[in-house]
Short mmCIF file of C-alpha atoms in Angstrom, two decimals:
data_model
loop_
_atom_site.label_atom_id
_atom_site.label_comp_id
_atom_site.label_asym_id
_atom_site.label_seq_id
_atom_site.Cartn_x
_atom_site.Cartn_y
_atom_site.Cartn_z
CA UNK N 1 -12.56 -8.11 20.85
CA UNK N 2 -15.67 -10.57 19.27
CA UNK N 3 -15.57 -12.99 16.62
CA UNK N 4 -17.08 -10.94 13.83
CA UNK N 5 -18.71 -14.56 12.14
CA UNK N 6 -21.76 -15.99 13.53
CA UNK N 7 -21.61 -19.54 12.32
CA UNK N 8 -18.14 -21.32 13.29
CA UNK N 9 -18.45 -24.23 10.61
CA UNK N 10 -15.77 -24.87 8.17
CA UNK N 11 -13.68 -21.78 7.51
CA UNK N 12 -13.88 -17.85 7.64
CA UNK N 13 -10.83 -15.87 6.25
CA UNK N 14 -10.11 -13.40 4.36
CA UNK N 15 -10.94 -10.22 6.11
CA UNK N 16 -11.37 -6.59 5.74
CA UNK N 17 -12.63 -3.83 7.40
CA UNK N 18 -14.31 -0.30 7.13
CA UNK N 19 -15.32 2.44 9.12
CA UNK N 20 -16.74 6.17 9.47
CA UNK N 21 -17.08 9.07 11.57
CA UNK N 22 -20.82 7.97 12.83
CA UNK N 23 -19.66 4.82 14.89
CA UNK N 24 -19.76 2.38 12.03
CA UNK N 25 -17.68 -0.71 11.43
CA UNK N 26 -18.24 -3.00 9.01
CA UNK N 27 -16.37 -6.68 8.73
CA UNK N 28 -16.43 -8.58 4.96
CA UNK N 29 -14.73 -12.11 4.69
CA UNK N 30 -14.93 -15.47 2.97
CA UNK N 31 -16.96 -17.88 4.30
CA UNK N 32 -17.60 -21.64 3.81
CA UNK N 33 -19.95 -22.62 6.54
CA UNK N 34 -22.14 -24.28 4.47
CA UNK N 35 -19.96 -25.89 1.56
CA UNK N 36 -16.49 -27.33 2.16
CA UNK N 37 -14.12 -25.32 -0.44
CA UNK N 38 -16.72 -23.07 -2.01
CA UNK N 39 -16.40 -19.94 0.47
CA UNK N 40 -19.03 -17.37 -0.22
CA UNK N 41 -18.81 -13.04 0.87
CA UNK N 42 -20.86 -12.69 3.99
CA UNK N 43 -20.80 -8.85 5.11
CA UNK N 44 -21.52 -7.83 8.65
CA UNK N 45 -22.60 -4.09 10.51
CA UNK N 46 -22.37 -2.49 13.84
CA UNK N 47 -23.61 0.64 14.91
CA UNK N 48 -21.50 2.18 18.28
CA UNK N 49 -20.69 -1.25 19.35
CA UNK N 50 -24.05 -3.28 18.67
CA UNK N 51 -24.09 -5.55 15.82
CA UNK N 52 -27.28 -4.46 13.05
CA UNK N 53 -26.65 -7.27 10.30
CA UNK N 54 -25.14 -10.19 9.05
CA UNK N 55 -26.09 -10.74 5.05
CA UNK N 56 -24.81 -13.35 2.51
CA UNK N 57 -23.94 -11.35 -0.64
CA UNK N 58 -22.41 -13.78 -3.56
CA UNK N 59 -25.07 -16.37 -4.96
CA UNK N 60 -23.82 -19.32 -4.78
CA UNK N 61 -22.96 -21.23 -7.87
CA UNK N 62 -23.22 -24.17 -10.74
CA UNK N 63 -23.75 -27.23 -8.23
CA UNK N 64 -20.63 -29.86 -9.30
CA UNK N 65 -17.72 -27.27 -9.95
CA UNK N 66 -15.47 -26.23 -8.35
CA UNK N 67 -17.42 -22.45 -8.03
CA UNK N 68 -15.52 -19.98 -5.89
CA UNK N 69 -16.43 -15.98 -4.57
CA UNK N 70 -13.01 -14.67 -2.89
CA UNK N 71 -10.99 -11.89 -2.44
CA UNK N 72 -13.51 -9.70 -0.49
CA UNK N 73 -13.56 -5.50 -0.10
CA UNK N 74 -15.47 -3.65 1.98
CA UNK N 75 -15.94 0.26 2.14
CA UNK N 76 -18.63 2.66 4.45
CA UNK N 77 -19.39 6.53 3.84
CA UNK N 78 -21.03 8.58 6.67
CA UNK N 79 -24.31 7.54 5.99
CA UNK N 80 -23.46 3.49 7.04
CA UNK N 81 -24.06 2.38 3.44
CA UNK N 82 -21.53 -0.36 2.48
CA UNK N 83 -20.07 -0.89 -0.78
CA UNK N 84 -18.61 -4.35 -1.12
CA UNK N 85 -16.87 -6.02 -4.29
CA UNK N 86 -15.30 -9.64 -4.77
CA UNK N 87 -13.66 -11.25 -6.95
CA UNK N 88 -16.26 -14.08 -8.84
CA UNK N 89 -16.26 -17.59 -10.45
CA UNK N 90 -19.67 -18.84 -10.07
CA UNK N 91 -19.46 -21.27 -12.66
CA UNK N 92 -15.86 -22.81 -11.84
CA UNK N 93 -14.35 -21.94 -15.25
CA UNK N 94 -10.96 -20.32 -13.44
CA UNK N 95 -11.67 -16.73 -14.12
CA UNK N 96 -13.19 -13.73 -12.62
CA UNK N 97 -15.58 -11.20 -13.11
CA UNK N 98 -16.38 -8.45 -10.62
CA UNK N 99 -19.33 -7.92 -8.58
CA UNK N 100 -20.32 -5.05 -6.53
CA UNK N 101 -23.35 -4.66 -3.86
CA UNK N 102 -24.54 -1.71 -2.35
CA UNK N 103 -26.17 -2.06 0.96
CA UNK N 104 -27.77 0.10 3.12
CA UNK N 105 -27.25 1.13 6.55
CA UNK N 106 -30.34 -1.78 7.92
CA UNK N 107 -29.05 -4.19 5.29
CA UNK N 108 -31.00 -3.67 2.29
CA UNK N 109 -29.18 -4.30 -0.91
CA UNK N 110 -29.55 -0.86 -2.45
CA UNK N 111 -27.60 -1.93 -6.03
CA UNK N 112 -26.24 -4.60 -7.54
CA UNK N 113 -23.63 -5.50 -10.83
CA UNK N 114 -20.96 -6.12 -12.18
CA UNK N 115 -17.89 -3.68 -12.25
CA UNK N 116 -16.14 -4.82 -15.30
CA UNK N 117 -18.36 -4.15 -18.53
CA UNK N 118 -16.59 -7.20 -20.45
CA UNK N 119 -16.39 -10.56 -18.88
CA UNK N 120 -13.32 -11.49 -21.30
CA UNK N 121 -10.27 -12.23 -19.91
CA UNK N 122 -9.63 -12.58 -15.96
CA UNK N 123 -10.63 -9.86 -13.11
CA UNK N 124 -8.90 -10.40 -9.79
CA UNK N 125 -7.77 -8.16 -6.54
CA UNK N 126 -10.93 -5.96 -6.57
CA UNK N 127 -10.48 -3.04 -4.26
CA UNK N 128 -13.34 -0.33 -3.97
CA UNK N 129 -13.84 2.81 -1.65
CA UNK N 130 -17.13 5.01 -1.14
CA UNK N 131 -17.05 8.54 -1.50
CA UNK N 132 -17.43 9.28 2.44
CA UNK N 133 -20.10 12.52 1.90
CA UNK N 134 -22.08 10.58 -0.71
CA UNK N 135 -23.37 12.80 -4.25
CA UNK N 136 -24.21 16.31 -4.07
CA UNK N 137 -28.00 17.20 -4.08
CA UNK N 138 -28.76 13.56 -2.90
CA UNK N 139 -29.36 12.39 0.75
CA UNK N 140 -29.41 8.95 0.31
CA UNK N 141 -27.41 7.96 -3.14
CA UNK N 142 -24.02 6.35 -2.71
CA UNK N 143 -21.15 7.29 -4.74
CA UNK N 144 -17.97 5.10 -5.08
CA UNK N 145 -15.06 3.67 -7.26
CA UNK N 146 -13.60 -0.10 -8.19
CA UNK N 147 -10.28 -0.71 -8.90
CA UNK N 148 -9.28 -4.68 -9.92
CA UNK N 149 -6.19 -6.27 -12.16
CA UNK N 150 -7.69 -6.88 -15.73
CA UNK N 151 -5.76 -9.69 -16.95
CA UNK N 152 -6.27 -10.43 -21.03
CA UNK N 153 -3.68 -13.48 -22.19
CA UNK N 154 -0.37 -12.39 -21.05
CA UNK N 155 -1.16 -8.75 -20.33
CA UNK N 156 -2.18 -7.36 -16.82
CA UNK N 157 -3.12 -3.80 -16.41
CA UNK N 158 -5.36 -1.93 -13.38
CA UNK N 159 -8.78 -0.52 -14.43
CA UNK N 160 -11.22 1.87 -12.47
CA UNK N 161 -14.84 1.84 -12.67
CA UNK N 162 -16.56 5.08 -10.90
CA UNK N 163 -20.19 5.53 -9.93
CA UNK N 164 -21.89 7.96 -9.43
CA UNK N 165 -25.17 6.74 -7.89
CA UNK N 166 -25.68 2.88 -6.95
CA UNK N 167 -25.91 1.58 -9.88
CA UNK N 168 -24.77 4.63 -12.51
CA UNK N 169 -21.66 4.23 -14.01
CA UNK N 170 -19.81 7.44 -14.80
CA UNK N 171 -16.99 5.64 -15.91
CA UNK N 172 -14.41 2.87 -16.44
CA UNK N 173 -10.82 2.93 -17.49
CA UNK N 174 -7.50 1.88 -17.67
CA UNK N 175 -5.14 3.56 -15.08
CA UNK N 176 -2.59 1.95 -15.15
CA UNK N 177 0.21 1.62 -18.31
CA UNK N 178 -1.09 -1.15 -20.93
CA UNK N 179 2.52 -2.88 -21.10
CA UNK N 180 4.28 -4.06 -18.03
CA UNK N 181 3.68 -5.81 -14.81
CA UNK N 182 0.36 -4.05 -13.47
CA UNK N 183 -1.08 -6.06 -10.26
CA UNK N 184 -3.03 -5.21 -6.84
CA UNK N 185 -4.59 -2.38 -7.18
CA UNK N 186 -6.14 -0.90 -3.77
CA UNK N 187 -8.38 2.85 -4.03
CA UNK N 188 -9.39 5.48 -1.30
CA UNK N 189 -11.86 8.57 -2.21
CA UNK N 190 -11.85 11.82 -0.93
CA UNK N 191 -15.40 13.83 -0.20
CA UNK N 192 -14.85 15.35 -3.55
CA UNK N 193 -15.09 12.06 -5.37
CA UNK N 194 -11.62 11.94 -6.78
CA UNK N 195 -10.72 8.62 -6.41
CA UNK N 196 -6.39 7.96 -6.13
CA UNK N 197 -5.41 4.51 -7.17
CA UNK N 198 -2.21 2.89 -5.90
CA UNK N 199 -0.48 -1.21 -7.48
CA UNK N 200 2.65 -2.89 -8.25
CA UNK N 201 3.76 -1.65 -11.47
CA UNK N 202 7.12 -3.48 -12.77
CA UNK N 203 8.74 -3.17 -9.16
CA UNK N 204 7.52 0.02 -7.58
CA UNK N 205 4.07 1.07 -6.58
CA UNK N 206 2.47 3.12 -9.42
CA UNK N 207 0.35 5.95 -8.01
CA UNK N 208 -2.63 8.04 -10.30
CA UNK N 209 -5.37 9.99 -9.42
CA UNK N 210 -7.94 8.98 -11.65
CA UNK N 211 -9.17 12.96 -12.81
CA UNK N 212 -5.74 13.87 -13.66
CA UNK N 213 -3.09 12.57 -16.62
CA UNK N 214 0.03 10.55 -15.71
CA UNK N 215 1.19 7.91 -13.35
CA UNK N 216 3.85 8.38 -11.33
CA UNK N 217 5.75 6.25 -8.32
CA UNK N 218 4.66 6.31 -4.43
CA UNK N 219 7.85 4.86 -3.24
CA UNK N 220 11.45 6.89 -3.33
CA UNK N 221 13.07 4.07 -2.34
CA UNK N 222 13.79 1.53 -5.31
CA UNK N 223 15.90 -1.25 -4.10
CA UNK N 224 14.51 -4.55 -4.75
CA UNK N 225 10.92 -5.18 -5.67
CA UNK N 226 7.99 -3.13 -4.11
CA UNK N 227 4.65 -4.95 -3.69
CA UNK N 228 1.63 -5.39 -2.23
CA UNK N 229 0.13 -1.67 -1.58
CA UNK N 230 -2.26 -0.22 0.24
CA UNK N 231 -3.78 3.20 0.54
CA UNK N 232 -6.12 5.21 2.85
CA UNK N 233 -7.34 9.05 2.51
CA UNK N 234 -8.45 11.96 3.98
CA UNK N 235 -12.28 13.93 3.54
CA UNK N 236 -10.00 16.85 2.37
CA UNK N 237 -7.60 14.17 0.10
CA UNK N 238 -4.56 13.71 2.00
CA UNK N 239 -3.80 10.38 1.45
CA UNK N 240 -1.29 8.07 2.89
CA UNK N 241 0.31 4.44 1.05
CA UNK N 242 1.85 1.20 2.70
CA UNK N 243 4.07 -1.25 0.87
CA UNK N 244 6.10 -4.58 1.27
CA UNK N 245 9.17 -4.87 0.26
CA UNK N 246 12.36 -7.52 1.15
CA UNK N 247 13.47 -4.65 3.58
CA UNK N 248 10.00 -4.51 5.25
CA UNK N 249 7.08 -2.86 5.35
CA UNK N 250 7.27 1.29 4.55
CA UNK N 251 4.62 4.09 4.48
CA UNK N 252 4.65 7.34 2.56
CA UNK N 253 2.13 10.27 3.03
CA UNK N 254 0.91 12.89 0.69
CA UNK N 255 -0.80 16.58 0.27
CA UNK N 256 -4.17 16.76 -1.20
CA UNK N 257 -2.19 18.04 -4.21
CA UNK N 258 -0.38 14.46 -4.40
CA UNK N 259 2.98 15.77 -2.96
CA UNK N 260 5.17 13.68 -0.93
CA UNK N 261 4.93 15.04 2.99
CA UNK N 262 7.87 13.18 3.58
CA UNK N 263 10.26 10.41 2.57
CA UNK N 264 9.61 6.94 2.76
CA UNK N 265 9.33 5.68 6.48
CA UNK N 266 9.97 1.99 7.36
CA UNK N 267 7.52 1.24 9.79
CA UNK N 268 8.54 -2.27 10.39
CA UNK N 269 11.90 -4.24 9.15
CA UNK N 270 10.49 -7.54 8.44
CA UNK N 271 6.10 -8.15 7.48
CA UNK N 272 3.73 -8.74 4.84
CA UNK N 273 0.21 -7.79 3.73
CA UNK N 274 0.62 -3.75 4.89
CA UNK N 275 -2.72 -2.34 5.94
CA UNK N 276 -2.86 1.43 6.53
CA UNK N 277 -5.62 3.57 7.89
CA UNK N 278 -5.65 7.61 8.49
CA UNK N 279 -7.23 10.23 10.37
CA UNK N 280 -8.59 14.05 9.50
CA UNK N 281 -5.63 15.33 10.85
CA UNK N 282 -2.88 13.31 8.81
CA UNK N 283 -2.70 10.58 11.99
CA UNK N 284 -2.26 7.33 10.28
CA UNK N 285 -1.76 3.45 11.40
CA UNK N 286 -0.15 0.97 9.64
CA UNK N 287 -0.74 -2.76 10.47
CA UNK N 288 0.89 -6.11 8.80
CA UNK N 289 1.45 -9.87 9.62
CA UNK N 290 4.84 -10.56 10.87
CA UNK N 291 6.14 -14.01 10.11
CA UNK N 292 3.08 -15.00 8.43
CA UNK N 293 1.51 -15.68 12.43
CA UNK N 294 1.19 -12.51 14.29
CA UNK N 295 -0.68 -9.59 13.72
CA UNK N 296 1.32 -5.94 14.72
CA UNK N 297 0.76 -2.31 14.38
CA UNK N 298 2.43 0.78 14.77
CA UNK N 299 1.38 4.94 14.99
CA UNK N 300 3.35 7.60 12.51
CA UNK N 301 2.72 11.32 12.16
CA UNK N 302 2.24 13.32 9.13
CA UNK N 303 5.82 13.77 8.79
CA UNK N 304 7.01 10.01 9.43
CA UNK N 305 7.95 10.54 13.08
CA UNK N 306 6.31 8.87 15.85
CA UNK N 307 6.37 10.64 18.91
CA UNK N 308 2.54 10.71 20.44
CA UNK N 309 2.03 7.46 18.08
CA UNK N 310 1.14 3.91 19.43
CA UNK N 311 4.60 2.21 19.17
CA UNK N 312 5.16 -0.53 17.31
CA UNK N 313 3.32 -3.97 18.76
CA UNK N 314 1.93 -7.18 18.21
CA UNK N 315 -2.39 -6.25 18.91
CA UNK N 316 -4.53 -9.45 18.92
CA UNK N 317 -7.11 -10.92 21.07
CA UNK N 318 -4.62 -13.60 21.82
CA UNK N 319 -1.08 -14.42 21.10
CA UNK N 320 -1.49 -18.38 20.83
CA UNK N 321 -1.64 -20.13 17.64
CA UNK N 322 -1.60 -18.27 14.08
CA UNK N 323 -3.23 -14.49 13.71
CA UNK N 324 -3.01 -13.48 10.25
CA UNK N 325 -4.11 -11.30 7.11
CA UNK N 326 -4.07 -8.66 9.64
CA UNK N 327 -5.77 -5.62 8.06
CA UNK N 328 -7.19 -2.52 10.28
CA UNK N 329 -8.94 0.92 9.52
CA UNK N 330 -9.23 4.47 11.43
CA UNK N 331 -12.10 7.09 11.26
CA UNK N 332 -11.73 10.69 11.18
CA UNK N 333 -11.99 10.66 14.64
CA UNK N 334 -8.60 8.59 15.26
CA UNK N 335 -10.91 5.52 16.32
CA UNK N 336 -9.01 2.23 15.23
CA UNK N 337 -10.69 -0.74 14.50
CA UNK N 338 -9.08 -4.07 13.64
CA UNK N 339 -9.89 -7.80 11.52
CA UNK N 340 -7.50 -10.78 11.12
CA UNK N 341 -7.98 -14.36 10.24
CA UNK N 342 -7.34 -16.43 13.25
CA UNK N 343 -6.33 -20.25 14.03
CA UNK N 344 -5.08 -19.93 17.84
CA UNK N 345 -6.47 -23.51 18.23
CA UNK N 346 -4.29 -24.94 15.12
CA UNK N 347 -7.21 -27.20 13.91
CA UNK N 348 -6.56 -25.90 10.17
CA UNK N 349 -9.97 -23.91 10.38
CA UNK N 350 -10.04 -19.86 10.82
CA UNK N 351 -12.11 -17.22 12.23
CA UNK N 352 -12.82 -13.82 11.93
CA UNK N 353 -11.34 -11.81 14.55
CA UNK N 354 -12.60 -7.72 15.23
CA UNK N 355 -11.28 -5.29 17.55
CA UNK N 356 -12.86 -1.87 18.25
CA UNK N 357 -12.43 1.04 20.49
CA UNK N 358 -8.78 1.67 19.39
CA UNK N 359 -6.90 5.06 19.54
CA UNK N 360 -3.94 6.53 17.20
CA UNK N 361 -3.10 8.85 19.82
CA UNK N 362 -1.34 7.50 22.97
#
C-alpha cells in the first residue's frame, strides 16, 4: 500500500486505475492542492513497483470562476503509454467539454484535444480505453477510444470517439439510441481495436460494440433499475460487465463474439460504484464501496462460480475512518492492483490510496 499523491494539501479524490502486462500501474485523480474547490487531473506512473512520474494534465482556468476539471479516466497499453480523459469547465460556465492527453511511458505528453468535435451542449462521464497492442505497422503510435454522455437540452445519448494514432481521429458517433435515458458510459478495447461500450439506458445497461449494428442489454435480470456500469476486456475480446442495482452489485461475462458465458451473478447483495477488472484467461475481479465507507472485493470464474477465487472481503490499507470510490484493475497476468479515496482520519480531506501486488487466484 502507498499514497499514490505526493502533495497532501487540500483534497485528492476521485480515483482510477490502469494497468498492463509489463508491470505498469498508473493512478489518475482530482486534485486541489493548490486551489481550494478548483481540483485539477494529476496522473501518476510506476514501473514494477518504482514510481517514474507525477504530471499535472488540465490547465487550470479563468481566475474568478468557479472553473472545475473532474471526473478523471485513465487507460495503459503494453507499451506504458497512458491515455487519460476528464471531464472540463475551464471557464466556470457549468458545462463540459472533453479532453484527452496522451502520455508516454517517461511522461511526455505525446497528444493532446478534445474528444467531442462540438462544444454545444454538455459532455460528462468520460470513459476511454487504449488498444493494449497499439496500431499495426507502428511501434510507438497509440491507438484508443472515448466514450462520454452527450447531453443537448433535455436529450442525453452516449457517443464514441476512436483514434487511431494520438491525435487521428477515425471516428465519432452516437452509440447509444437518440431518445431515452442514455447515461455513464464506461469502454474496454480488445488488441484488435474493437472497442465495446457499456451505460444505463432507460433501466438496464445497454451494451454495443462499436463495429457492429444494434444495441442490445448486458443484464438478464430486469427488476428495478440497473445503473452505474462498468466493463473490462480481454487481448482476444472476452469481456466482462459490473452493475448496481437495489439488489446489489452483479457481473455478467461474455465470448469474444458478445455471447453471454453465463447468467447474471450477484457478486455482492448490498454496494455501489462496481469496478471490474479481468484476466487472459476469463479470471475477473469485481470491487465496490459498501455502505458508502468501505472498500470490498471478490474473485468469479468465467462461468460465475467462485471456487479458486479470492472470496468476498473488505481490502484496504486500513479499516478506520471512510475508504471509498473503490475502483481496481487486473493485468493479463492475474496481477490486481487497487485505488480508493480515503478519509481514515475524518478531517473532511481525502487521499489517494494504491495497492499493488494482488492475485485473482487464491
Amino acid at each position: 500500500w502507498q499514497t499514490a499523491n505526493t502533495v497532501s494539501t487540500n483534497e485528492q479524490s476521485a480515483p482510477q486505475i490502469a494497468t498492463n502486462r509489463n508491470g505498469q500501474v498508473a493512478v489518475v485523480w482530482q486534485d486541489d492542492r493548490t486551489e481550494k474547490g478548483h481540483p485539477e487531473i494529476y496522473l501518476r506512473l510506476w514501473t514494477n513497483g518504482t514510481a517514474v512520474y507525477e504530471k499535472k494534465l488540465s490547465p487550470g482556468g479563468t481566475a474568478g470562476v468557479n472553473w472545475t476539471h473532474v471526473q478523471p479516466d485513465v487507460s495503459l497499453d503494453d507499451k506504458g503509454n497512458a491515455v487519460v480523459v476528464w471531464a472540463d469547465d475551464p471557464d466556470g460556465n457549468g458545462v463540459h467539454n472533453i479532453p484527452f492527453r496522451v502520455v508516454s511511458p517517461t511522461g511526455t505528453i505525446l497528444g493532446q484535444g478534445d474528444a467531442n468535435a462540438s462544444a454545444a451542449g454538455d459532455q460528462i462521464h468520460p470513459h476511454v480505453a487504449a488498444d493494449p497492442d497499439g496500431l499495426p505497422g507502428s511501434a510507438s503510435a497509440v491507438g484508443f477510444t472515448v466514450v462520454w454522455e452527450d447531453i443537448q437540452g433535455t436529450t442525453h445519448t452516449i457517443k464514441a470517439a476512436g483514434y487511431t494514432g494520438t491525435s487521428t481521429k477515425a471516428y465519432e458517433k452516437v452509440v447509444s439510441a437518440t431518445s431515452g435515458a442514455n447515461h455513464n458510459p464506461d469502454v474496454a478495447v480488445s488488441a484488435s481495436g474493437d472497442a465495446t461500450v457499456v451505460w444505463e439506458k432507460d433501466g438496464d445497461i445497454g451494451l454495443t460494440r462499436v463495429s457492429q449494428a444494434g444495441i442490445r442489454t448486458a443484464n438478464s435480470q430486469t427488476a428495478g433499475a440497473q445503473t452505474d456500469p462498468a466493463i473490462a476486456e480481454t487481448f482476444d475480446g472476452e469481456f466482462s460487465v459490473a452493475w448496481e442495482s437495489a439488489q446489489g452489485v452483479w457481473e455478467r461475462q461474455f465470448d469474444a463474439a458478445g455471447q453471454p458465458k453465463s447468467s447474471d451473478v450477484q457478486a455482492a447483495t448490498a454496494g455501489t460504484g462496481p469496478s471490474v477488472g479481468i484476466d487472459d484467461q476469463g479470471g475477473l475481479m469485481v470491487g465496490w464501496t459498501a455502505g458508502g465507507v468501505d472498500g470490498w472485493l471478490r474473485g468469479l470464474n468465467p462461468d460465475g462460480t467462485s471456487v479458486g477465487r479470492p472470496a468476498a472481503q473488505m481490502l484496504t490499507q486500513i479499516t478506520t475512518g471512510k475508504q471509498y470510490q473503490y475502483v481496481l484493475a487486473v493485468s493479463p497476468w492475474g496481477e490486481v492492483v487497487i485505488a480508493y479515496s480515503d478519509d481514515n482520519d475524518g478531517n473532511g480531506y481525502d487521499q489517494v490510496i494504491m495497492g499493488t501486488g494482488g492475485s485473482d487466484g487464491q
